Amino acid sequence: MKKVSGLLFAVAFAMAAGGAVAQEYVIKFSHVVAPGTPKGKAADLFAKLVNERMKGRVKVEVFPNSQLYNDNKVMEAMRLSDSRTTGIMAAPSLSKFVKFSRTIQAFDIPYLFNDINDVHKLVDSPIMEKMTKPLERKGLKALSLWDNGMKVFSIRGDKPLKKVPDDFRGKKFRIQSSEVHAAMIKALGGVPQKLPFKEVYQALSQGVVDGQENAWSNVYSKKFYEVQDYITVSNHSYLGYMVVVSAEFWNNLPDDIRKELTAILAEATAANRRFAAEADKGDRAKIEAAGKARVVELTPEELAQWRKAVAGVEGQFEKQIGKDLLAEIHKLLGH
């Protein structure tokens, strides 16, 4: 009888122990750039830290170079997902979120930011929450914002982009899916052409477009400099990414897991800013050393002409972004 009781106790204990095994959550982190870029390195670091510190509770798998989704499809996948154990995470460029929150267009306004420090002032302020809150109604939870850097222009041809609109006139430029970017290219004198990121190199090499705008890390990692003749250091706008996850998945995570993931993501975000700053210098130097595309600086007078040419773009989108919000941003940045 004692043996039977002991056996029943052991079975009951085993069942209880088995029932107490915690659910392992899986996060599939999809992005479109190379692993060696600031975003790619930050995603890998996030996965590494989570997999080390939260082993058995959360597992992060990273899919770079559009291996799982491109930026358009990944957000639809997030919004349609109803899984509580497997979540999709991504870091699409900010322009991809405009259809969910018009206020995000502020990041595309040319020369709104003098430098990356201005960007961080906005990102780290309470204004950012106002700009991202509407995403939750669309099934997306904004968790962080990652840098790539300030953008530069490149062109294929017999002269660099310096004088506006003369050097832009008749030239086609690949842009992200952004009406602000399109308005900027037109203001500079060029012709905007929206293309997915993964198609840019081929479009440049085949002459489908003459030039493009991007951060140094993308120009280097995707080898755009190999099929361009000049790169102009315009620093005209910011290229950043919003780290998002399916809202239903995120909101259904246990509180302790959500808190720990948030803390780890903050570490990855701090590292991302370092990676982007390093790429600004390092990748530019690598491109210059390759000797294929010549890097050109704008004189103060030329830069003033660029600023003047695009000065009216903000006004075109003031109503969509919000006049009061833009006023808050300008005040924050000391304009």
mmCIF file of C-alpha atoms in Angstrom:
data_model
loop_
_atom_site.group_PDB
_atom_site.id
_atom_site.type_symbol
_atom_site.label_atom_id
_atom_site.label_comp_id
_atom_site.label_asym_id
_atom_site.label_seq_id
_atom_site.Cartn_x
_atom_site.Cartn_y
_atom_site.Cartn_z
ATOM 1 C CA MET A 1 0.000 0.000 0.000
ATOM 2 C CA LYS A 2 2.847 2.324 0.883
ATOM 3 C CA LYS A 3 4.494 1.459 -2.437
ATOM 4 C CA VAL A 4 1.278 2.291 -4.340
ATOM 5 C CA SER A 5 0.858 5.555 -2.415
ATOM 6 C CA GLY A 6 4.474 6.426 -3.086
ATOM 7 C CA LEU A 7 4.029 5.658 -6.769
ATOM 8 C CA LEU A 8 0.899 7.783 -6.997
ATOM 9 C CA PHE A 9 2.717 10.635 -5.233
ATOM 10 C CA ALA A 10 5.628 10.366 -7.659
ATOM 11 C CA VAL A 11 3.269 10.409 -10.642
ATOM 12 C CA ALA A 12 1.374 13.368 -9.211
ATOM 13 C CA PHE A 13 4.654 15.209 -8.559
ATOM 14 C CA ALA A 14 5.876 14.500 -12.077
ATOM 15 C CA MET A 15 2.596 15.735 -13.559
ATOM 16 C CA ALA A 16 2.721 18.864 -11.443
ATOM 17 C CA ALA A 17 6.299 19.492 -12.418
ATOM 18 C CA GLY A 18 5.458 18.936 -16.052
ATOM 19 C CA GLY A 19 2.551 21.337 -15.772
ATOM 20 C CA ALA A 20 4.859 23.938 -14.258
ATOM 21 C CA VAL A 21 7.175 23.981 -17.256
ATOM 22 C CA ALA A 22 7.100 27.550 -18.583
ATOM 23 C CA GLN A 23 5.952 28.300 -22.085
ATOM 24 C CA GLU A 24 8.812 29.229 -24.438
ATOM 25 C CA TYR A 25 7.942 32.211 -26.595
ATOM 26 C CA VAL A 26 9.522 32.615 -30.014
ATOM 27 C CA ILE A 27 10.228 35.964 -31.666
ATOM 28 C CA LYS A 28 11.032 35.993 -35.378
ATOM 29 C CA PHE A 29 12.961 39.207 -36.085
ATOM 30 C CA SER A 30 12.736 40.052 -39.786
ATOM 31 C CA HIS A 31 14.676 42.846 -41.478
ATOM 32 C CA VAL A 32 15.794 43.786 -44.998
ATOM 33 C CA VAL A 33 19.422 44.853 -44.570
ATOM 34 C CA ALA A 34 22.746 43.039 -44.239
ATOM 35 C CA PRO A 35 23.855 41.665 -40.845
ATOM 36 C CA GLY A 36 26.863 44.019 -40.747
ATOM 37 C CA THR A 37 24.772 47.206 -40.832
ATOM 38 C CA PRO A 38 23.798 49.117 -37.648
ATOM 39 C CA LYS A 39 20.316 47.585 -37.749
ATOM 40 C CA GLY A 40 21.623 44.114 -38.530
ATOM 41 C CA LYS A 41 24.183 44.231 -35.722
ATOM 42 C CA ALA A 42 21.632 45.540 -33.220
ATOM 43 C CA ALA A 43 19.140 42.803 -34.155
ATOM 44 C CA ASP A 44 21.823 40.147 -33.694
ATOM 45 C CA LEU A 45 22.829 41.640 -30.334
ATOM 46 C CA PHE A 46 19.213 41.697 -29.171
ATOM 47 C CA ALA A 47 18.842 38.029 -30.130
ATOM 48 C CA LYS A 48 22.116 37.080 -28.444
ATOM 49 C CA LEU A 49 21.221 38.777 -25.152
ATOM 50 C CA VAL A 50 17.686 37.381 -25.081
ATOM 51 C CA ASN A 51 18.801 33.848 -25.938
ATOM 52 C CA GLU A 52 21.492 33.949 -23.251
ATOM 53 C CA ARG A 53 19.497 35.571 -20.452
ATOM 54 C CA MET A 54 16.043 34.181 -21.161
ATOM 55 C CA LYS A 55 16.904 30.677 -22.329
ATOM 56 C CA GLY A 56 13.930 28.365 -22.099
ATOM 57 C CA ARG A 57 11.530 31.300 -21.788
ATOM 58 C CA VAL A 58 12.115 33.360 -24.948
ATOM 59 C CA LYS A 59 13.959 32.542 -28.152
ATOM 60 C CA VAL A 60 14.779 35.133 -30.829
ATOM 61 C CA GLU A 61 15.511 34.140 -34.423
ATOM 62 C CA VAL A 62 16.867 36.783 -36.828
ATOM 63 C CA PHE A 63 16.140 36.790 -40.570
ATOM 64 C CA PRO A 64 18.209 39.451 -42.444
ATOM 65 C CA ASN A 65 18.207 40.500 -46.103
ATOM 66 C CA SER A 66 14.442 40.016 -46.586
ATOM 67 C CA GLN A 67 14.832 36.257 -46.019
ATOM 68 C CA LEU A 68 11.482 36.059 -44.226
ATOM 69 C CA TYR A 69 9.566 39.171 -45.322
ATOM 70 C CA ASN A 70 10.169 42.517 -46.950
ATOM 71 C CA ASP A 71 9.167 45.610 -44.980
ATOM 72 C CA ASN A 72 5.713 45.851 -46.520
ATOM 73 C CA LYS A 73 4.752 42.215 -46.022
ATOM 74 C CA VAL A 74 6.176 41.971 -42.507
ATOM 75 C CA MET A 75 3.781 44.551 -41.119
ATOM 76 C CA GLU A 76 0.803 42.819 -42.681
ATOM 77 C CA ALA A 77 2.051 39.542 -41.219
ATOM 78 C CA MET A 78 2.251 41.169 -37.783
ATOM 79 C CA ARG A 79 -1.190 42.648 -38.030
ATOM 80 C CA LEU A 80 -2.762 39.368 -39.166
ATOM 81 C CA SER A 81 -0.922 37.176 -36.668
ATOM 82 C CA ASP A 82 -3.019 35.837 -33.806
ATOM 83 C CA SER A 83 -0.401 33.590 -32.229
ATOM 84 C CA ARG A 84 0.255 34.135 -28.534
ATOM 85 C CA THR A 85 3.423 32.071 -28.493
ATOM 86 C CA THR A 86 5.191 33.149 -31.683
ATOM 87 C CA GLY A 87 5.599 36.835 -32.385
ATOM 88 C CA ILE A 88 6.926 38.706 -35.398
ATOM 89 C CA MET A 89 9.293 41.606 -34.770
ATOM 90 C CA ALA A 90 10.746 43.946 -37.371
ATOM 91 C CA ALA A 91 12.457 47.299 -37.787
ATOM 92 C CA PRO A 92 11.110 48.842 -41.015
ATOM 93 C CA SER A 93 12.194 52.313 -42.106
ATOM 94 C CA LEU A 94 10.067 55.091 -40.671
ATOM 95 C CA SER A 95 8.459 55.947 -43.991
ATOM 96 C CA LYS A 96 6.686 52.567 -43.912
ATOM 97 C CA PHE A 97 4.572 53.711 -40.949
ATOM 98 C CA VAL A 98 3.101 56.832 -42.497
ATOM 99 C CA LYS A 99 -0.070 55.020 -43.574
ATOM 100 C CA PHE A 100 -0.698 54.226 -39.901
ATOM 101 C CA SER A 101 0.387 57.554 -38.390
ATOM 102 C CA ARG A 102 0.835 60.658 -40.533
ATOM 103 C CA THR A 103 2.873 62.303 -37.799
ATOM 104 C CA ILE A 104 5.798 59.966 -38.612
ATOM 105 C CA GLN A 105 6.333 62.011 -41.781
ATOM 106 C CA ALA A 106 8.108 64.586 -39.632
ATOM 107 C CA PHE A 107 11.218 62.386 -39.728
ATOM 108 C CA ASP A 108 11.308 62.707 -43.539
ATOM 109 C CA ILE A 109 11.267 66.516 -43.610
ATOM 110 C CA PRO A 110 14.543 67.623 -45.240
ATOM 111 C CA TYR A 111 16.904 69.524 -42.949
ATOM 112 C CA LEU A 112 14.522 69.378 -39.989
ATOM 113 C CA PHE A 113 17.452 67.899 -38.052
ATOM 114 C CA ASN A 114 20.849 69.564 -38.056
ATOM 115 C CA ASP A 115 22.509 66.328 -36.997
ATOM 116 C CA ILE A 116 21.918 62.972 -35.318
ATOM 117 C CA ASN A 117 21.826 64.607 -31.872
ATOM 118 C CA ASP A 118 18.698 66.501 -32.924
ATOM 119 C CA VAL A 119 17.114 63.199 -33.913
ATOM 120 C CA HIS A 120 17.857 61.706 -30.509
ATOM 121 C CA LYS A 121 16.330 64.735 -28.768
ATOM 122 C CA LEU A 122 13.041 63.983 -30.503
ATOM 123 C CA VAL A 123 13.199 60.202 -30.152
ATOM 124 C CA ASP A 124 13.956 60.420 -26.421
ATOM 125 C CA SER A 125 11.213 62.992 -25.747
ATOM 126 C CA PRO A 126 7.532 62.470 -24.799
ATOM 127 C CA ILE A 127 6.597 63.712 -28.274
ATOM 128 C CA MET A 128 7.680 60.352 -29.685
ATOM 129 C CA GLU A 129 4.916 58.542 -27.802
ATOM 130 C CA LYS A 130 2.335 60.849 -29.376
ATOM 131 C CA MET A 131 3.688 59.971 -32.794
ATOM 132 C CA THR A 132 3.653 56.195 -32.286
ATOM 133 C CA LYS A 133 0.477 55.732 -30.226
ATOM 134 C CA PRO A 134 -1.802 55.458 -33.296
ATOM 135 C CA LEU A 135 0.066 52.321 -34.386
ATOM 136 C CA GLU A 136 -1.515 50.291 -31.596
ATOM 137 C CA ARG A 137 -4.947 50.680 -33.194
ATOM 138 C CA LYS A 138 -3.454 49.028 -36.262
ATOM 139 C CA GLY A 139 -2.118 46.020 -34.360
ATOM 140 C CA LEU A 140 1.484 47.227 -34.049
ATOM 141 C CA LYS A 141 3.401 47.992 -30.875
ATOM 142 C CA ALA A 142 6.303 50.443 -31.243
ATOM 143 C CA LEU A 143 9.151 49.455 -28.924
ATOM 144 C CA SER A 144 12.148 51.534 -29.959
ATOM 145 C CA LEU A 145 13.749 53.534 -32.742
ATOM 146 C CA TRP A 146 17.092 52.564 -34.272
ATOM 147 C CA ASP A 147 19.540 54.730 -36.173
ATOM 148 C CA ASN A 148 21.137 54.177 -39.508
ATOM 149 C CA GLY A 149 22.314 57.733 -39.866
ATOM 150 C CA MET A 150 21.960 60.912 -41.874
ATOM 151 C CA LYS A 151 21.451 60.438 -45.599
ATOM 152 C CA VAL A 152 23.770 61.292 -48.469
ATOM 153 C CA PHE A 153 23.016 61.453 -52.191
ATOM 154 C CA SER A 154 24.754 59.438 -54.897
ATOM 155 C CA ILE A 155 24.614 59.802 -58.672
ATOM 156 C CA ARG A 156 25.859 58.102 -61.820
ATOM 157 C CA GLY A 157 27.074 60.571 -64.412
ATOM 158 C CA ASP A 158 29.775 62.996 -65.419
ATOM 159 C CA LYS A 159 29.348 65.431 -62.532
ATOM 160 C CA PRO A 160 28.386 65.377 -58.849
ATOM 161 C CA LEU A 161 25.239 66.739 -57.248
ATOM 162 C CA LYS A 162 26.188 70.222 -56.050
ATOM 163 C CA LYS A 163 24.127 72.918 -57.734
ATOM 164 C CA VAL A 164 20.356 72.801 -57.402
ATOM 165 C CA PRO A 165 18.268 72.394 -59.407
ATOM 166 C CA ASP A 166 20.756 72.177 -62.298
ATOM 167 C CA ASP A 167 22.530 68.965 -61.245
ATOM 168 C CA PHE A 168 19.245 67.203 -60.411
ATOM 169 C CA ARG A 169 17.280 68.232 -63.479
ATOM 170 C CA GLY A 170 16.083 65.252 -65.544
ATOM 171 C CA LYS A 171 17.718 62.700 -63.216
ATOM 172 C CA LYS A 172 15.728 59.854 -61.657
ATOM 173 C CA PHE A 173 16.293 59.071 -57.982
ATOM 174 C CA ARG A 174 15.210 56.009 -56.079
ATOM 175 C CA ILE A 175 13.318 56.906 -52.928
ATOM 176 C CA GLN A 176 11.531 55.026 -50.182
ATOM 177 C CA SER A 177 7.759 54.930 -50.253
ATOM 178 C CA SER A 178 7.372 58.467 -48.905
ATOM 179 C CA GLU A 179 5.422 61.387 -50.300
ATOM 180 C CA VAL A 180 7.739 63.732 -48.393
ATOM 181 C CA HIS A 181 10.769 62.223 -50.124
ATOM 182 C CA ALA A 182 9.012 62.582 -53.481
ATOM 183 C CA ALA A 183 8.269 66.246 -52.805
ATOM 184 C CA MET A 184 11.893 66.807 -51.765
ATOM 185 C CA ILE A 185 13.300 65.280 -54.977
ATOM 186 C CA LYS A 186 10.945 67.418 -57.070
ATOM 187 C CA ALA A 187 11.954 70.520 -55.103
ATOM 188 C CA LEU A 188 15.605 69.733 -55.831
ATOM 189 C CA GLY A 189 14.798 69.383 -59.529
ATOM 190 C CA GLY A 190 14.844 65.604 -59.928
ATOM 191 C CA VAL A 191 12.369 62.843 -60.694
ATOM 192 C CA PRO A 192 11.414 60.544 -57.757
ATOM 193 C CA GLN A 193 11.136 56.799 -58.316
ATOM 194 C CA LYS A 194 9.811 54.557 -55.540
ATOM 195 C CA LEU A 195 11.512 51.161 -55.422
ATOM 196 C CA PRO A 196 11.888 48.402 -52.798
ATOM 197 C CA PHE A 197 15.294 48.422 -51.117
ATOM 198 C CA LYS A 198 16.279 45.012 -52.458
ATOM 199 C CA GLU A 199 15.869 46.279 -56.059
ATOM 200 C CA VAL A 200 18.077 49.369 -55.706
ATOM 201 C CA TYR A 201 21.448 47.920 -56.739
ATOM 202 C CA GLN A 202 20.074 46.396 -59.926
ATOM 203 C CA ALA A 203 18.148 49.573 -60.751
ATOM 204 C CA LEU A 204 21.310 51.636 -60.348
ATOM 205 C CA SER A 205 23.493 49.247 -62.336
ATOM 206 C CA GLN A 206 21.003 49.046 -65.207
ATOM 207 C CA GLY A 207 20.288 52.754 -65.295
ATOM 208 C CA VAL A 208 16.642 52.403 -64.312
ATOM 209 C CA VAL A 209 17.437 55.202 -61.870
ATOM 210 C CA ASP A 210 20.402 57.568 -61.927
ATOM 211 C CA GLY A 211 20.897 57.996 -58.215
ATOM 212 C CA GLN A 212 19.634 57.353 -54.716
ATOM 213 C CA GLU A 213 19.739 58.658 -51.146
ATOM 214 C CA ASN A 214 20.831 56.568 -48.183
ATOM 215 C CA ALA A 215 22.943 56.295 -45.053
ATOM 216 C CA TRP A 216 26.621 55.382 -45.450
ATOM 217 C CA SER A 217 26.151 51.860 -44.094
ATOM 218 C CA ASN A 218 23.611 50.943 -46.791
ATOM 219 C CA VAL A 219 25.669 52.548 -49.557
ATOM 220 C CA TYR A 220 28.604 50.393 -48.462
ATOM 221 C CA SER A 221 26.934 47.113 -47.468
ATOM 222 C CA LYS A 222 24.789 46.955 -50.614
ATOM 223 C CA LYS A 223 27.711 48.132 -52.791
ATOM 224 C CA PHE A 224 25.801 51.033 -54.315
ATOM 225 C CA TYR A 225 29.113 52.894 -54.540
ATOM 226 C CA GLU A 226 30.254 50.385 -57.173
ATOM 227 C CA VAL A 227 27.618 51.588 -59.642
ATOM 228 C CA GLN A 228 27.682 55.301 -58.784
ATOM 229 C CA ASP A 229 30.237 57.944 -59.734
ATOM 230 C CA TYR A 230 29.726 60.561 -57.021
ATOM 231 C CA ILE A 231 28.439 60.728 -53.457
ATOM 232 C CA THR A 232 27.448 64.133 -52.086
ATOM 233 C CA VAL A 233 27.625 64.589 -48.310
ATOM 234 C CA SER A 234 24.260 66.332 -48.048
ATOM 235 C CA ASN A 235 23.097 65.016 -44.645
ATOM 236 C CA HIS A 236 19.665 66.203 -45.742
ATOM 237 C CA SER A 237 17.465 63.849 -43.727
ATOM 238 C CA TYR A 238 17.444 60.974 -41.278
ATOM 239 C CA LEU A 239 17.251 57.270 -42.006
ATOM 240 C CA GLY A 240 15.938 55.373 -39.033
ATOM 241 C CA TYR A 241 13.926 52.283 -38.207
ATOM 242 C CA MET A 242 11.088 51.670 -35.795
ATOM 243 C CA VAL A 243 11.303 48.414 -33.892
ATOM 244 C CA VAL A 244 7.784 47.000 -33.784
ATOM 245 C CA VAL A 245 6.088 43.780 -32.791
ATOM 246 C CA SER A 246 2.571 42.431 -33.156
ATOM 247 C CA ALA A 247 0.574 44.188 -30.435
ATOM 248 C CA GLU A 248 -1.522 41.150 -29.511
ATOM 249 C CA PHE A 249 1.557 39.000 -28.989
ATOM 250 C CA TRP A 250 3.307 41.691 -26.940
ATOM 251 C CA ASN A 251 0.311 42.520 -24.743
ATOM 252 C CA ASN A 252 -0.261 38.844 -23.922
ATOM 253 C CA LEU A 253 3.274 38.192 -22.720
ATOM 254 C CA PRO A 254 3.711 37.733 -18.966
ATOM 255 C CA ASP A 255 4.650 41.018 -17.278
ATOM 256 C CA ASP A 256 8.074 39.820 -16.135
ATOM 257 C CA ILE A 257 9.024 38.676 -19.648
ATOM 258 C CA ARG A 258 7.814 41.895 -21.214
ATOM 259 C CA LYS A 259 9.819 43.917 -18.684
ATOM 260 C CA GLU A 260 13.017 41.942 -19.310
ATOM 261 C CA LEU A 261 12.645 42.163 -23.090
ATOM 262 C CA THR A 262 12.177 45.932 -22.792
ATOM 263 C CA ALA A 263 15.379 46.237 -20.762
ATOM 264 C CA ILE A 264 17.360 44.149 -23.255
ATOM 265 C CA LEU A 265 15.960 46.151 -26.148
ATOM 266 C CA ALA A 266 17.165 49.341 -24.444
ATOM 267 C CA GLU A 267 20.688 47.857 -24.403
ATOM 268 C CA ALA A 268 20.438 46.963 -28.086
ATOM 269 C CA THR A 269 19.202 50.474 -28.874
ATOM 270 C CA ALA A 270 22.160 52.094 -27.113
ATOM 271 C CA ALA A 271 24.487 49.775 -29.015
ATOM 272 C CA ASN A 272 22.709 50.576 -32.289
ATOM 273 C CA ARG A 273 23.508 54.258 -31.850
ATOM 274 C CA ARG A 274 27.169 53.393 -31.406
ATOM 275 C CA PHE A 275 27.097 51.107 -34.448
ATOM 276 C CA ALA A 276 25.525 53.851 -36.581
ATOM 277 C CA ALA A 277 28.052 56.457 -35.456
ATOM 278 C CA GLU A 278 30.898 54.064 -36.244
ATOM 279 C CA ALA A 279 29.423 53.259 -39.676
ATOM 280 C CA ASP A 280 29.119 56.938 -40.550
ATOM 281 C CA LYS A 281 32.889 57.243 -40.344
ATOM 282 C CA GLY A 282 34.046 53.704 -41.062
ATOM 283 C CA ASP A 283 31.863 52.898 -44.056
ATOM 284 C CA ARG A 284 32.516 56.283 -45.619
ATOM 285 C CA ALA A 285 36.257 55.650 -45.275
ATOM 286 C CA LYS A 286 35.886 52.196 -46.884
ATOM 287 C CA ILE A 287 33.995 53.677 -49.819
ATOM 288 C CA GLU A 288 36.609 56.374 -50.313
ATOM 289 C CA ALA A 289 39.398 53.781 -50.116
ATOM 290 C CA ALA A 290 37.690 51.659 -52.804
ATOM 291 C CA GLY A 291 38.217 54.477 -55.279
ATOM 292 C CA LYS A 292 35.052 53.824 -57.289
ATOM 293 C CA ALA A 293 32.757 56.695 -56.280
ATOM 294 C CA ARG A 294 34.202 60.111 -55.408
ATOM 295 C CA VAL A 295 32.930 61.686 -52.189
ATOM 296 C CA VAL A 296 32.058 65.363 -52.535
ATOM 297 C CA GLU A 297 31.463 67.930 -49.783
ATOM 298 C CA LEU A 298 29.071 70.863 -50.166
ATOM 299 C CA THR A 299 30.375 74.373 -49.543
ATOM 300 C CA PRO A 300 28.395 76.512 -47.044
ATOM 301 C CA GLU A 301 26.962 78.453 -49.995
ATOM 302 C CA GLU A 302 25.889 75.300 -51.813
ATOM 303 C CA LEU A 303 24.350 73.860 -48.660
ATOM 304 C CA ALA A 304 22.376 77.089 -48.196
ATOM 305 C CA GLN A 305 20.975 76.659 -51.715
ATOM 306 C CA TRP A 306 19.934 73.073 -50.964
ATOM 307 C CA ARG A 307 18.165 74.200 -47.799
ATOM 308 C CA LYS A 308 16.447 77.019 -49.649
ATOM 309 C CA ALA A 309 15.307 74.678 -52.432
ATOM 310 C CA VAL A 310 13.528 72.290 -50.052
ATOM 311 C CA ALA A 311 12.308 74.871 -47.531
ATOM 312 C CA GLY A 312 8.732 74.634 -48.774
ATOM 313 C CA VAL A 313 8.420 70.853 -48.329
ATOM 314 C CA GLU A 314 7.468 71.073 -44.653
ATOM 315 C CA GLY A 315 4.578 73.405 -45.450
ATOM 316 C CA GLN A 316 3.180 70.903 -47.964
ATOM 317 C CA PHE A 317 2.762 68.333 -45.180
ATOM 318 C CA GLU A 318 2.035 70.612 -42.223
ATOM 319 C CA LYS A 319 -1.657 69.721 -42.143
ATOM 320 C CA GLN A 320 -1.022 65.965 -42.318
ATOM 321 C CA ILE A 321 1.686 65.948 -39.657
ATOM 322 C CA GLY A 322 -0.008 68.512 -37.458
ATOM 323 C CA LYS A 323 0.900 72.166 -37.126
ATOM 324 C CA ASP A 324 0.985 72.015 -33.337
ATOM 325 C CA LEU A 325 3.151 68.884 -33.338
ATOM 326 C CA LEU A 326 5.638 70.470 -35.726
ATOM 327 C CA ALA A 327 5.726 73.565 -33.515
ATOM 328 C CA GLU A 328 6.530 71.321 -30.527
ATOM 329 C CA ILE A 329 9.340 69.656 -32.467
ATOM 330 C CA HIS A 330 10.840 72.963 -33.588
ATOM 331 C CA LYS A 331 10.698 74.261 -30.022
ATOM 332 C CA LEU A 332 12.366 71.087 -28.724
ATOM 333 C CA LEU A 333 15.145 71.401 -31.302
ATOM 334 C CA GLY A 334 15.638 75.107 -30.622
ATOM 335 C CA HIS A 335 14.562 76.340 -34.066
#
